Backbone as JSON Lines, residues from 0, in Angstrom:
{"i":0,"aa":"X","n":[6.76,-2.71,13.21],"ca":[5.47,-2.62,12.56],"c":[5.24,-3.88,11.72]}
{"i":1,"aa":"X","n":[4.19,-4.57,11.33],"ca":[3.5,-5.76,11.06],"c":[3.83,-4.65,9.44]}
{"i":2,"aa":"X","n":[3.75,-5.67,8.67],"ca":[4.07,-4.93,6.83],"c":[3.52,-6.31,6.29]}
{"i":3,"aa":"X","n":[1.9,-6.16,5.43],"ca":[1.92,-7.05,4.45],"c":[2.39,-6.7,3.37]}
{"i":4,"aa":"X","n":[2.83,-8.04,2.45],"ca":[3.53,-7.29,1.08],"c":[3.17,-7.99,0.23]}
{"i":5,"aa":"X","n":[2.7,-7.83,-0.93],"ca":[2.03,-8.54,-1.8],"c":[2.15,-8.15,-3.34]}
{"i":6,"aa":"X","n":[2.74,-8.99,-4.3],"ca":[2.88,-8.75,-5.56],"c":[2.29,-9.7,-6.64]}
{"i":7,"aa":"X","n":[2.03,-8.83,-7.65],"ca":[1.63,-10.07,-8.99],"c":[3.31,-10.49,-9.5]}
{"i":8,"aa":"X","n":[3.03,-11.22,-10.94],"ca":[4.22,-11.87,-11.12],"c":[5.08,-10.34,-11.71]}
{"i":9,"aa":"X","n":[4.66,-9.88,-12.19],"ca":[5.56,-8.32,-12.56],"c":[6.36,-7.66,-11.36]}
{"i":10,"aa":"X","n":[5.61,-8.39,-10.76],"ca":[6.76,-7.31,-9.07],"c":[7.06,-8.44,-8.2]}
{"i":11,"aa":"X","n":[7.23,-9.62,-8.45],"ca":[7.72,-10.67,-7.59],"c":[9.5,-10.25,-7.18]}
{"i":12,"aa":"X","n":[10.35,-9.86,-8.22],"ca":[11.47,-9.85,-8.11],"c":[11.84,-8.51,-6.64]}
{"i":13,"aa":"X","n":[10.95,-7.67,-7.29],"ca":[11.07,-6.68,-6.29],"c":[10.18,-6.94,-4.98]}
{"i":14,"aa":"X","n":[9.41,-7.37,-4.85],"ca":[9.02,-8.07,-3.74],"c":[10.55,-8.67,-2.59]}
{"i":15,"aa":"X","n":[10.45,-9.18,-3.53],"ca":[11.54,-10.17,-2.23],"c":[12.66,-9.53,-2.17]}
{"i":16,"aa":"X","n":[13.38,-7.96,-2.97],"ca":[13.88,-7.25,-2.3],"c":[13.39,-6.28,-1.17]}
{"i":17,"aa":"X","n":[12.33,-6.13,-1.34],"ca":[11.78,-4.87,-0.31],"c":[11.17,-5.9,0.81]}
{"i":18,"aa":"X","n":[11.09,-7.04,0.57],"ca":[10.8,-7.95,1.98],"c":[11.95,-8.16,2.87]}
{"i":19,"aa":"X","n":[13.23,-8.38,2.18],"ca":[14.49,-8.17,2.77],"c":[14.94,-7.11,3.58]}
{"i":20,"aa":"X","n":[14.85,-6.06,2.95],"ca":[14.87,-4.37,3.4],"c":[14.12,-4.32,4.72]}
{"i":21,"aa":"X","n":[13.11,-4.3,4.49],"ca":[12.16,-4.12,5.37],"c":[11.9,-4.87,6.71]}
{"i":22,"aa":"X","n":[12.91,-6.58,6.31],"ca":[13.12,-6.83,7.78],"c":[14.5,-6.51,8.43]}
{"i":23,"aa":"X","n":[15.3,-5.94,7.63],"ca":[16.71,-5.45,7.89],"c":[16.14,-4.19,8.98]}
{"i":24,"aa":"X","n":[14.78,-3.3,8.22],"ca":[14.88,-1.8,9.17],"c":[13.67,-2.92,10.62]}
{"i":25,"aa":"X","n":[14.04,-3.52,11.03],"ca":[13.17,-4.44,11.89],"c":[11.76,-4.69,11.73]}
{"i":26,"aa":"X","n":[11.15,-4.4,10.77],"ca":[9.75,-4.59,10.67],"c":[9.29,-5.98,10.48]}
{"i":27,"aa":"X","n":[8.16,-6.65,11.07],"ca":[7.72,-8.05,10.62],"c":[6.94,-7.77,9.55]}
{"i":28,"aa":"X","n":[7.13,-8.78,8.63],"ca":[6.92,-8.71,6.76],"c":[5.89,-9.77,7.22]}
{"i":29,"aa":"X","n":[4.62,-9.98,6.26],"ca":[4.15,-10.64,6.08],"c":[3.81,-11.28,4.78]}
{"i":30,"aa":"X","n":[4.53,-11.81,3.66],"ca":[4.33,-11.91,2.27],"c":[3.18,-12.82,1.77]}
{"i":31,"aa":"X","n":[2.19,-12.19,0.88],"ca":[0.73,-13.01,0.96],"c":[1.11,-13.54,-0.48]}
{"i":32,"aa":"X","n":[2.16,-13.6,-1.23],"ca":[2.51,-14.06,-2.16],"c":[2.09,-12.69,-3.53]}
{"i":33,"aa":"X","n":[2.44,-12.6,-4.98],"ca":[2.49,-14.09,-5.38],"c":[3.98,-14.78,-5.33]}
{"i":34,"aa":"X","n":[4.35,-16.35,-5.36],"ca":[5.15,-17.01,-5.06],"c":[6.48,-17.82,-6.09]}
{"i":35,"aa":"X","n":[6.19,-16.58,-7.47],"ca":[6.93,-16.84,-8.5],"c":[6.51,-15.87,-9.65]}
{"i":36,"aa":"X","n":[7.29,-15.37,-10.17],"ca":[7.38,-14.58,-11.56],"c":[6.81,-15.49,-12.97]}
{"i":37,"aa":"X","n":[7.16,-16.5,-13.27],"ca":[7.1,-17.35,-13.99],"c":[5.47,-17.97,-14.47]}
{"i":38,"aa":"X","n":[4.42,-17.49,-13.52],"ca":[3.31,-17.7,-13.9],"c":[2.07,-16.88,-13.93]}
{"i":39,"aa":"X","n":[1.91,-16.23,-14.46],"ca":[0.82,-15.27,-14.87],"c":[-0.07,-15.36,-13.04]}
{"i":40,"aa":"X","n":[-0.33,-14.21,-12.62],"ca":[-1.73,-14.41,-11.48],"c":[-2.41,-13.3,-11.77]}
{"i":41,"aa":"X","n":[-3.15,-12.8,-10.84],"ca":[-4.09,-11.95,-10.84],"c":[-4.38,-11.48,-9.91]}
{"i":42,"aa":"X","n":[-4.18,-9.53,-9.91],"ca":[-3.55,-8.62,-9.02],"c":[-4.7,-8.57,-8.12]}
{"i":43,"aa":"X","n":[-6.08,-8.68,-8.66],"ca":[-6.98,-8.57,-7.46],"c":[-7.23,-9.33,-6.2]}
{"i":44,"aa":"X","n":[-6.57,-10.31,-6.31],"ca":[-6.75,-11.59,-5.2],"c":[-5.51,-10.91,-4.48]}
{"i":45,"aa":"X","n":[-4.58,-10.56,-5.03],"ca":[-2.96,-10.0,-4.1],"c":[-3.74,-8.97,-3.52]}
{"i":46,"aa":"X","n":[-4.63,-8.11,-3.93],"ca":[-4.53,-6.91,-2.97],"c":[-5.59,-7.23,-2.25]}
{"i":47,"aa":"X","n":[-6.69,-8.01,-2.59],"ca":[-7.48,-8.19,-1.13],"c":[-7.06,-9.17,-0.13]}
{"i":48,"aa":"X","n":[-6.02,-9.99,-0.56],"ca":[-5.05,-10.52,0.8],"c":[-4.58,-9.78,1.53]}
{"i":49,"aa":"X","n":[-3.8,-8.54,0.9],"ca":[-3.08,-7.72,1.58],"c":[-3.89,-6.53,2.23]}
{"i":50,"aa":"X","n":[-4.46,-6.34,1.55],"ca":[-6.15,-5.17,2.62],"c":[-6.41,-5.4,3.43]}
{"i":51,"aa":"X","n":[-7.47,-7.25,3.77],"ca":[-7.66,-7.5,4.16],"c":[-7.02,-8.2,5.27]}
{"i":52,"aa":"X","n":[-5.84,-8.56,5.4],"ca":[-5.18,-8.91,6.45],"c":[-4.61,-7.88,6.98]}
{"i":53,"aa":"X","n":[-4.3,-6.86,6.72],"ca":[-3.49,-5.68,7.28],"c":[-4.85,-4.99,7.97]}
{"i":54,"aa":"X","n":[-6.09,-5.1,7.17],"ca":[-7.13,-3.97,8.21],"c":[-7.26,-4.82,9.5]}
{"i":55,"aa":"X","n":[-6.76,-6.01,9.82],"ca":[-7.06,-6.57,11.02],"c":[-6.11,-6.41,12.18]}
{"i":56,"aa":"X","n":[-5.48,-5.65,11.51],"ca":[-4.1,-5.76,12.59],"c":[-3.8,-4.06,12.92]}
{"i":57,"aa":"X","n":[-4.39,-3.78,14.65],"ca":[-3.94,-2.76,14.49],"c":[-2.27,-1.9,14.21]}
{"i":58,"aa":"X","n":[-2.57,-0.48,13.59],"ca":[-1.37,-0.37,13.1],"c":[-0.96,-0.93,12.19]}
{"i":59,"aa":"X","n":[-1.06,-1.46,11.49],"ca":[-0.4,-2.56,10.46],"c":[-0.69,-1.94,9.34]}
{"i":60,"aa":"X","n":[-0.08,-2.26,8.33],"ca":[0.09,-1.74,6.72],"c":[0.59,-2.69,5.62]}
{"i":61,"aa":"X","n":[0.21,-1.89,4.31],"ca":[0.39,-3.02,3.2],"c":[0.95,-2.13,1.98]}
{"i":62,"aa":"X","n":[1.38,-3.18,1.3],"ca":[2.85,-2.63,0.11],"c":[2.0,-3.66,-0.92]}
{"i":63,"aa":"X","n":[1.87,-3.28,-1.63],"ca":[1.55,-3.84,-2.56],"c":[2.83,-3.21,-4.18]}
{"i":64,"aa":"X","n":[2.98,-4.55,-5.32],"ca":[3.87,-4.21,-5.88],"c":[3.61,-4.75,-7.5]}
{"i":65,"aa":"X","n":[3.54,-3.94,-8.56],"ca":[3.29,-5.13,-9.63],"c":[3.74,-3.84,-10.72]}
{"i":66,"aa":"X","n":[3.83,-3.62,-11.99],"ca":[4.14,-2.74,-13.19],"c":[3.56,-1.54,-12.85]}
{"i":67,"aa":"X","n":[2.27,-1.49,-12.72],"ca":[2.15,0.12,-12.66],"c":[1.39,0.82,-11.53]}
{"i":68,"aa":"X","n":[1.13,-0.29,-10.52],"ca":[0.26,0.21,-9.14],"c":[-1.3,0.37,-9.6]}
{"i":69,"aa":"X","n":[-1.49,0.74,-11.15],"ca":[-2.59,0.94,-11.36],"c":[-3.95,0.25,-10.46]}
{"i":70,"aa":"X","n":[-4.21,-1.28,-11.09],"ca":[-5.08,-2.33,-10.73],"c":[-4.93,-2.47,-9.15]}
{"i":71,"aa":"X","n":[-3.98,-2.49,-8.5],"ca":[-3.81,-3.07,-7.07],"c":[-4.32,-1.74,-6.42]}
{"i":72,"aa":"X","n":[-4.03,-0.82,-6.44],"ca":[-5.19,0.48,-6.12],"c":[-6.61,0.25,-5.77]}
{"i":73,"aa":"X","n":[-6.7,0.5,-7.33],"ca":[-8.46,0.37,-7.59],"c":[-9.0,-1.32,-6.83]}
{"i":74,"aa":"X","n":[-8.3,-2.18,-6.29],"ca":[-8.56,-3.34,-5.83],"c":[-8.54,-3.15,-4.5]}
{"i":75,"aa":"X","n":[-7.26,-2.82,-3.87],"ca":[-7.33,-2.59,-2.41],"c":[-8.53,-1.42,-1.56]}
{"i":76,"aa":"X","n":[-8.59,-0.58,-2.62],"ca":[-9.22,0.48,-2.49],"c":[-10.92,0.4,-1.97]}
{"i":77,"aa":"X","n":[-11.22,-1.1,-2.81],"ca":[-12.58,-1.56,-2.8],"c":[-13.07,-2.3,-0.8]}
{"i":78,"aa":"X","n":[-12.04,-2.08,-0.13],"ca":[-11.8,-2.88,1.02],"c":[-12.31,-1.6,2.05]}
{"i":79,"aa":"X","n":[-13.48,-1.51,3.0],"ca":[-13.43,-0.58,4.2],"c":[-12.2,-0.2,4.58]}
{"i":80,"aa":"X","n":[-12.2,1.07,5.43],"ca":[-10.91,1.21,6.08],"c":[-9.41,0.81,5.54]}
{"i":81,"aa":"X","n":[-9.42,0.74,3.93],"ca":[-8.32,0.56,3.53],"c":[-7.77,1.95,2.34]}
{"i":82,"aa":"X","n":[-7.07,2.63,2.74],"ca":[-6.55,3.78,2.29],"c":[-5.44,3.38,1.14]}
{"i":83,"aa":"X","n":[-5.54,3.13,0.07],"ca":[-4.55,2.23,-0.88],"c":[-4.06,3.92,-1.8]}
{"i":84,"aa":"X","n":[-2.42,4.5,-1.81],"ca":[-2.23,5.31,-2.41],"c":[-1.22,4.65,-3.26]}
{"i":85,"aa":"X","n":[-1.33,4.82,-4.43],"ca":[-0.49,4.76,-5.7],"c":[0.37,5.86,-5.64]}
{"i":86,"aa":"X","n":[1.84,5.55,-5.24],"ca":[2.35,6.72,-5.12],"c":[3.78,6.47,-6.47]}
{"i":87,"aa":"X","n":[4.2,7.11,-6.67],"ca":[5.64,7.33,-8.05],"c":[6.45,8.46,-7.24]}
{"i":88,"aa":"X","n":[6.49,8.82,-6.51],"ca":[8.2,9.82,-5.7],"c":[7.99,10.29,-4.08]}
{"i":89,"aa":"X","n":[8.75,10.42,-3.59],"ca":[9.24,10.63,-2.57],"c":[8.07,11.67,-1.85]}
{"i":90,"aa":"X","n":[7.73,12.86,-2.59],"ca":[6.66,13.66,-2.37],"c":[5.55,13.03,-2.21]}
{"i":91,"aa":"X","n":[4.8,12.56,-2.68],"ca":[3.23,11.75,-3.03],"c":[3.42,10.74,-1.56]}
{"i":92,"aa":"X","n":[4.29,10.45,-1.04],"ca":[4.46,9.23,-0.53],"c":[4.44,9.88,1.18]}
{"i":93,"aa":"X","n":[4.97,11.11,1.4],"ca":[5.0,11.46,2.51],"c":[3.66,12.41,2.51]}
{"i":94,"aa":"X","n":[2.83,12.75,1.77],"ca":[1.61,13.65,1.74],"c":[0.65,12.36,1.62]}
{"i":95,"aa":"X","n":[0.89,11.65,1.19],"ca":[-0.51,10.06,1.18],"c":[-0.64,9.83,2.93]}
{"i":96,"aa":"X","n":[0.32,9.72,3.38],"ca":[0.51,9.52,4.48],"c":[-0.25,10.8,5.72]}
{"i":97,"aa":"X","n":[0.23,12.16,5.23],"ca":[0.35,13.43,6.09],"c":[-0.82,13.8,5.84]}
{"i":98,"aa":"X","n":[-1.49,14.07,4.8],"ca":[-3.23,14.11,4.78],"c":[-4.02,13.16,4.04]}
{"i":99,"aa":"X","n":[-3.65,11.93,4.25],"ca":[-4.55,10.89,4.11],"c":[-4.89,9.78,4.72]}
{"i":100,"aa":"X","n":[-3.48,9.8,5.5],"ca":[-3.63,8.63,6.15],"c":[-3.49,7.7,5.52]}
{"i":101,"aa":"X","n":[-2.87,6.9,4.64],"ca":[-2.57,5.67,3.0],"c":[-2.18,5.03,4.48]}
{"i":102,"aa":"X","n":[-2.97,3.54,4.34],"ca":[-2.02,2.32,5.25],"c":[-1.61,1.18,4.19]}
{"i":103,"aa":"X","n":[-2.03,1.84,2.54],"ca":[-1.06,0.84,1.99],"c":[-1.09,1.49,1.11]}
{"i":104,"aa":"X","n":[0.73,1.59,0.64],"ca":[1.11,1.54,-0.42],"c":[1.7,1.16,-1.33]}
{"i":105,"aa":"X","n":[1.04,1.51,-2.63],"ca":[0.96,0.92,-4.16],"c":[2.2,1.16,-5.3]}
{"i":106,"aa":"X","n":[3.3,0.47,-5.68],"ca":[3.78,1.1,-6.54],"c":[4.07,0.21,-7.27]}
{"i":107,"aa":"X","n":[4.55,0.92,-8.59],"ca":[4.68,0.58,-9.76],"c":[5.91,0.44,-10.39]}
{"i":108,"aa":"X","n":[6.39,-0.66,-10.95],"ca":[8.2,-1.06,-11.08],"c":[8.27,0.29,-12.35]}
{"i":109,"aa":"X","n":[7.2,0.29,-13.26],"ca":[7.57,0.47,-14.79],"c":[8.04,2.08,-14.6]}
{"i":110,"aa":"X","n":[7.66,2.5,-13.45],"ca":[7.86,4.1,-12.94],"c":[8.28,4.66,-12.08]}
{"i":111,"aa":"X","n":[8.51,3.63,-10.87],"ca":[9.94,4.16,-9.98],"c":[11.14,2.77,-10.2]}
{"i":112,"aa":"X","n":[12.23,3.48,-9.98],"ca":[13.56,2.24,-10.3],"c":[13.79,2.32,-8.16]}
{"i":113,"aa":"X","n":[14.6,0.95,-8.74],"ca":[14.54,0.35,-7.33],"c":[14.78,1.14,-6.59]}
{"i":114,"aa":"X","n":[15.98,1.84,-6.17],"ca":[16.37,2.61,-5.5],"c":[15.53,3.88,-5.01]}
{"i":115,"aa":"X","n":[14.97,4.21,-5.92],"ca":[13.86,5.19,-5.78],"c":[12.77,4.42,-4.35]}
{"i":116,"aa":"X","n":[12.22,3.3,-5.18],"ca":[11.33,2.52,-4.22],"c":[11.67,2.88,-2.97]}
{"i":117,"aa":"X","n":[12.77,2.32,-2.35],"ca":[13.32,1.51,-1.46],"c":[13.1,3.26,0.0]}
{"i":118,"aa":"X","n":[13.4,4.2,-0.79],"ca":[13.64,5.38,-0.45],"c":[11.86,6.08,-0.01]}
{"i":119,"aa":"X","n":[10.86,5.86,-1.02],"ca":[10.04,6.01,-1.32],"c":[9.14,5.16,0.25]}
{"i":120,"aa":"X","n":[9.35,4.04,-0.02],"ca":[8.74,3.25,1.58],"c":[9.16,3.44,2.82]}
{"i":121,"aa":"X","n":[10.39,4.22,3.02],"ca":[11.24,4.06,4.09],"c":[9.97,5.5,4.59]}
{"i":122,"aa":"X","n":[10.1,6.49,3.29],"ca":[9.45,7.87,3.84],"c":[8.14,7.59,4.51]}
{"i":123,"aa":"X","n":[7.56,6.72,3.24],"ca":[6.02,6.71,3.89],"c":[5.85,5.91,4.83]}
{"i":124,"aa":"X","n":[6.71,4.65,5.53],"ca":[6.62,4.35,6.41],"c":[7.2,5.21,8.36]}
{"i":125,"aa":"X","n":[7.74,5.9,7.75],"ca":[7.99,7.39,8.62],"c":[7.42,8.41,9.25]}
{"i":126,"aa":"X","n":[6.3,9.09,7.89],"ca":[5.82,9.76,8.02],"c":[4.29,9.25,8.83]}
{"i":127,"aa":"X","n":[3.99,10.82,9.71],"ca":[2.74,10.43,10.67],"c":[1.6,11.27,9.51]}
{"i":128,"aa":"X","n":[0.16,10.93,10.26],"ca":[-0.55,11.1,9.81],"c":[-1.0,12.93,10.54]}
{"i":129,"aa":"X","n":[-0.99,13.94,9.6],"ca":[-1.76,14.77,10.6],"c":[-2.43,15.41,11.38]}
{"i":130,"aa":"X","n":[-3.54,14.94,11.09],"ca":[-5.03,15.3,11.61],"c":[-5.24,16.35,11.14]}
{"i":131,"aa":"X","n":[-6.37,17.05,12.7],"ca":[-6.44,18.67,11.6],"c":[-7.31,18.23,10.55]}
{"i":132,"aa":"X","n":[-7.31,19.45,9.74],"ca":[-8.37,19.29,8.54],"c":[-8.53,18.07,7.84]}
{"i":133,"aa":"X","n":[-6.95,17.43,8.12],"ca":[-7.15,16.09,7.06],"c":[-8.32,15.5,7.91]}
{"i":134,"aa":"X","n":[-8.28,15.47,9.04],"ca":[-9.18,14.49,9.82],"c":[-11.05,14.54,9.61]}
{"i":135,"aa":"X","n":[-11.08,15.45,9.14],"ca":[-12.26,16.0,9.06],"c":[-12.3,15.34,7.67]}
{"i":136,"aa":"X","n":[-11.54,15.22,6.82],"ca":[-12.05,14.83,5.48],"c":[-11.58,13.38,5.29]}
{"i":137,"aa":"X","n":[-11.0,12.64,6.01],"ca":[-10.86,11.14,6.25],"c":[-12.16,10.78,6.64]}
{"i":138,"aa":"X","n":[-12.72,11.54,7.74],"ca":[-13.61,11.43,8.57],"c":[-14.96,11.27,7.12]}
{"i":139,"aa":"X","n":[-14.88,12.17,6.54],"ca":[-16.09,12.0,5.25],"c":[-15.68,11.1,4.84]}
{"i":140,"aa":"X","n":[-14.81,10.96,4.33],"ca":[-14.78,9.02,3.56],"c":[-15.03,8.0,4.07]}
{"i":141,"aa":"X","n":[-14.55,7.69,5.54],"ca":[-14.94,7.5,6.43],"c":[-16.9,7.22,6.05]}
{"i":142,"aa":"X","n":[-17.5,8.22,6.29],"ca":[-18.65,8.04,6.24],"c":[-19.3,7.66,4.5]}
{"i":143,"aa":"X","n":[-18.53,7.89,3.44],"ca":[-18.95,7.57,2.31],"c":[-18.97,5.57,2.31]}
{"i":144,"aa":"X","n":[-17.87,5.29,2.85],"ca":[-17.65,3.89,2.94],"c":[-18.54,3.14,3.83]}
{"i":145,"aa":"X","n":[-19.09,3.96,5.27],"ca":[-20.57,3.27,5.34],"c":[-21.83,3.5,4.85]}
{"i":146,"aa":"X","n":[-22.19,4.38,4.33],"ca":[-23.2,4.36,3.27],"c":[-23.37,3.22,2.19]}
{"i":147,"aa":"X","n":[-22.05,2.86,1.92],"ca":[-21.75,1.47,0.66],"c":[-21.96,0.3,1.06]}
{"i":148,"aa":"X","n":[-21.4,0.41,2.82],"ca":[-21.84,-0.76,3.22],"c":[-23.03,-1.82,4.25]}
{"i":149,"aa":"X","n":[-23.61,-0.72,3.74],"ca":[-25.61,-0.99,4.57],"c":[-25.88,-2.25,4.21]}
């Protein structure tokens, strides 16, 4: 699977562990930066790199990574066809997935510890999506998101 991954400077460190990981379980990583801890950036440009290059690729998905998932959410979120879940445990992460369909997810260092993470992506990259009722209510968002974009 194609994986963009994208962090501000708060999640750079963990970035380039879960870029490691992630090509260990064979996935191609795509890292849209940012490209150092050491200098302040700004989370909204990371997550519409990573939205936006991942909605082009079928199948494809995005990780986004910075202190609290908060901002990179509400940023990716702003993108058509981009399902951005802020998830914190193991649960949230396989249900974002199972009735929502999330093709990227958001987390936050200050609230899961690494190990948690690492566990946390493996699920949601696992888990399928189920249809069924979820589909019907994807399907409305789905239609809320072209209404926005007339």
């Amino acid at each position: 699977m194609k994986i963009f991954v994208g962090s501000d400077h708060r999640g750079f460190q963990l970035k380039k562990k879960v870029d490691g990981e992630l090509q260990a379980l064979g996935h191609e990583v795509v890292d849209v930066g940012t490209d150092t801890e050491d200098t302040a950036c700004d989370y909204p440009l990371i997550a519409y790199k990573v939205a936006t290059a991942m909605r082009h690729v079928p199948g494809g998905r995005g990780i986004l990574l910075c202190m609290t998932g908060i901002g990179h959410s509400i940023a990716a979120n702003k993108i058509p066809g981009v399902y951005a879940a802020l998830v914190y445990n193991k649960e949230a992460a396989a249900l974002s997935r199972q009735h929502n369909d999330s093709n990227v997810l958001v987390l936050g260092s200050k609230f899961v510890d690494e190990p948690a993470m690492m566990e946390i992506i493996k699920i949601w990259l696992s888990t399928a999506f189920e249809g069924g009722r979820h589909l019907r209510r994807k399907e409305q968002i789905q239609n809320i998101e072209k209404e926005f974009s007339k």
